[in-house]
Amino acid sequence: MYYNIRRDRECILPEVSRSLHIGDNGVHMLQEDFTVLFADKNYNTDHRLNVGNIHRLEKDSYERELLSMLARAQFINTTDTSPCHQDFYQRLHVTEKDVLIIFFKIEESLETYRESIHWTTLFTCLGSFGLGAREGHKGLYRLRYGPAHLFLIAT
């Protein structure tokens, strides 16, 4: 994303990576690279998908929902075990009502961090795609961990 032309505007589509547009036939990358990157990723191919409750994506409604979710969230201590270790996932048993939080520390700007190997590694360990143009809201990124919500929060 070109941060310098956004002028503080955000695209807050939670949990949606806009990475599938990369192309699979010589547009931006080789077919082999595309296959490696997306072979194990889930993405919707049903063109009849209905996105409901889009009013909840307006800034005030979205922030109210975030505050409500944060109030009941469970902090995941990554100093005990890393998301890159298999036992990390074996410890978590979640439902669709659960909200998990992982804090991550950045030394430089968030934009610089998102272009670093640390960002890509974090997303890879979480089973997500870190090379995509995923948007965050004030340093908070929403993902899914199974049926649960997973918030990554920059500190």
Short mmCIF file of C-alpha atoms in Angstrom, two decimals:
data_model
loop_
_atom_site.label_atom_id
_atom_site.label_comp_id
_atom_site.label_asym_id
_atom_site.label_seq_id
_atom_site.Cartn_x
_atom_site.Cartn_y
_atom_site.Cartn_z
CA MET A 1 0.00 0.00 0.00
CA TYR A 2 1.30 3.45 -0.81
CA TYR A 3 1.12 5.01 2.66
CA ASN A 4 2.27 8.44 1.52
CA ILE A 5 -0.81 9.00 -0.65
CA ARG A 6 -3.43 7.67 1.78
CA ARG A 7 -3.56 10.85 3.87
CA ASP A 8 -4.63 8.95 7.04
CA ARG A 9 -7.42 7.14 5.22
CA GLU A 10 -7.89 3.47 6.02
CA CYS A 11 -9.45 0.51 4.36
CA ILE A 12 -10.78 -1.46 7.29
CA LEU A 13 -11.90 -4.73 5.84
CA PRO A 14 -11.14 -7.00 8.77
CA GLU A 15 -9.48 -10.33 8.16
CA VAL A 16 -9.28 -9.76 4.41
CA SER A 17 -5.96 -9.91 2.67
CA ARG A 18 -6.17 -8.41 -0.79
CA SER A 19 -3.31 -10.58 -2.03
CA LEU A 20 -5.02 -12.85 -4.51
CA HIS A 21 -4.81 -10.11 -7.13
CA ILE A 22 -1.09 -10.83 -7.46
CA GLY A 23 -1.86 -12.78 -10.62
CA ASP A 24 -1.01 -16.30 -11.60
CA ASN A 25 0.30 -16.01 -15.11
CA GLY A 26 3.31 -13.76 -15.48
CA VAL A 27 1.60 -10.58 -14.35
CA HIS A 28 3.66 -9.92 -11.24
CA MET A 29 5.30 -13.25 -10.49
CA LEU A 30 6.12 -16.64 -11.91
CA GLN A 31 3.51 -19.40 -11.91
CA GLU A 32 5.75 -21.56 -9.69
CA ASP A 33 6.03 -18.78 -7.09
CA PHE A 34 2.28 -18.23 -7.16
CA THR A 35 1.66 -21.94 -6.60
CA VAL A 36 4.06 -22.08 -3.65
CA LEU A 37 2.57 -18.99 -2.00
CA PHE A 38 -1.11 -19.85 -2.42
CA ALA A 39 -1.23 -23.66 -2.45
CA ASP A 40 -2.17 -23.87 1.24
CA LYS A 41 -4.20 -20.65 1.56
CA ASN A 42 -7.96 -20.50 1.88
CA TYR A 43 -9.79 -17.95 -0.18
CA ASN A 44 -13.34 -17.57 -1.32
CA THR A 45 -14.16 -18.52 -4.88
CA ASP A 46 -17.93 -18.23 -4.50
CA HIS A 47 -18.91 -15.13 -6.46
CA ARG A 48 -22.35 -15.15 -4.82
CA LEU A 49 -20.87 -14.19 -1.45
CA ASN A 50 -23.08 -11.74 0.43
CA VAL A 51 -21.25 -9.30 2.68
CA GLY A 52 -23.73 -8.22 5.30
CA ASN A 53 -23.74 -5.54 7.99
CA ILE A 54 -21.38 -3.25 6.10
CA HIS A 55 -22.61 -0.34 8.26
CA ARG A 56 -20.45 -1.90 11.01
CA LEU A 57 -17.39 -0.89 8.97
CA GLU A 58 -18.04 2.81 9.49
CA LYS A 59 -15.41 4.26 11.81
CA ASP A 60 -17.50 4.81 14.96
CA SER A 61 -19.36 1.49 14.72
CA TYR A 62 -16.17 -0.38 13.94
CA GLU A 63 -14.33 1.13 16.92
CA ARG A 64 -17.24 0.35 19.27
CA GLU A 65 -17.14 -3.27 18.14
CA LEU A 66 -13.35 -3.39 18.59
CA LEU A 67 -13.61 -2.03 22.14
CA SER A 68 -16.25 -4.61 22.98
CA MET A 69 -14.09 -7.41 21.61
CA LEU A 70 -10.96 -6.12 23.34
CA ALA A 71 -12.80 -6.05 26.68
CA ARG A 72 -13.32 -9.82 26.54
CA ALA A 73 -10.06 -10.73 24.78
CA GLN A 74 -7.54 -13.26 26.04
CA PHE A 75 -3.89 -12.18 25.97
CA ILE A 76 -1.53 -14.73 24.42
CA ASN A 77 1.88 -14.62 26.08
CA THR A 78 4.40 -15.21 23.31
CA THR A 79 7.35 -15.14 25.71
CA ASP A 80 6.39 -18.63 26.93
CA THR A 81 6.14 -20.07 23.45
CA SER A 82 6.48 -18.64 19.98
CA PRO A 83 3.75 -18.82 17.33
CA CYS A 84 6.44 -20.55 15.26
CA HIS A 85 6.49 -23.59 17.59
CA GLN A 86 3.97 -26.40 17.16
CA ASP A 87 3.03 -26.46 20.85
CA PHE A 88 1.72 -22.90 20.50
CA TYR A 89 -1.33 -24.18 18.62
CA GLN A 90 -1.83 -27.26 20.77
CA ARG A 91 -2.35 -25.05 23.84
CA LEU A 92 -5.20 -23.06 22.30
CA HIS A 93 -8.75 -24.40 22.19
CA VAL A 94 -11.05 -21.69 20.86
CA THR A 95 -14.62 -21.07 19.77
CA GLU A 96 -16.05 -18.48 17.42
CA LYS A 97 -16.82 -16.16 20.35
CA ASP A 98 -13.19 -16.08 21.51
CA VAL A 99 -10.92 -13.12 20.91
CA LEU A 100 -7.16 -13.57 21.20
CA ILE A 101 -4.53 -10.83 21.35
CA ILE A 102 -0.86 -10.99 20.48
CA PHE A 103 1.19 -7.84 21.00
CA PHE A 104 4.21 -7.27 18.79
CA LYS A 105 6.92 -4.69 19.32
CA ILE A 106 8.16 -2.46 16.56
CA GLU A 107 11.35 -0.44 16.76
CA GLU A 108 10.72 1.66 13.66
CA SER A 109 7.57 2.90 11.97
CA LEU A 110 4.72 0.47 11.38
CA GLU A 111 5.09 0.93 7.63
CA THR A 112 8.76 -0.05 7.80
CA TYR A 113 7.95 -3.02 10.04
CA ARG A 114 5.34 -4.29 7.60
CA GLU A 115 8.01 -4.44 4.90
CA SER A 116 10.43 -6.39 7.12
CA ILE A 117 11.20 -10.08 7.45
CA HIS A 118 9.77 -9.94 11.00
CA TRP A 119 6.28 -9.15 9.68
CA THR A 120 6.43 -11.89 7.07
CA THR A 121 7.74 -14.40 9.62
CA LEU A 122 5.01 -13.54 12.14
CA PHE A 123 2.27 -14.04 9.55
CA THR A 124 3.85 -17.23 8.24
CA CYS A 125 4.02 -18.69 11.75
CA LEU A 126 0.36 -17.79 12.26
CA GLY A 127 -0.54 -19.59 9.04
CA SER A 128 -1.49 -16.39 7.27
CA PHE A 129 -0.07 -14.54 4.28
CA GLY A 130 2.25 -11.72 5.29
CA LEU A 131 3.12 -10.43 1.84
CA GLY A 132 -0.36 -9.13 1.11
CA ALA A 133 -1.75 -5.64 1.31
CA ARG A 134 -3.60 -6.30 4.55
CA GLU A 135 -4.89 -3.19 6.28
CA GLY A 136 -4.81 -2.47 9.96
CA HIS A 137 -6.62 0.03 12.14
CA LYS A 138 -4.33 2.16 14.31
CA GLY A 139 -1.78 -0.64 14.67
CA LEU A 140 -4.38 -3.40 15.14
CA TYR A 141 -4.65 -6.21 12.61
CA ARG A 142 -7.49 -8.73 12.57
CA LEU A 143 -6.95 -12.32 11.55
CA ARG A 144 -8.67 -15.60 12.22
CA TYR A 145 -7.27 -18.42 14.28
CA GLY A 146 -9.66 -21.22 13.46
CA PRO A 147 -13.10 -19.94 14.46
CA ALA A 148 -11.70 -17.28 16.85
CA HIS A 149 -10.72 -13.68 16.20
CA LEU A 150 -7.02 -12.95 16.53
CA PHE A 151 -5.82 -9.38 17.00
CA LEU A 152 -2.21 -8.46 16.37
CA ILE A 153 -1.49 -5.17 18.11
CA ALA A 154 1.63 -3.09 17.54
CA THR A 155 3.30 -1.57 20.58
#
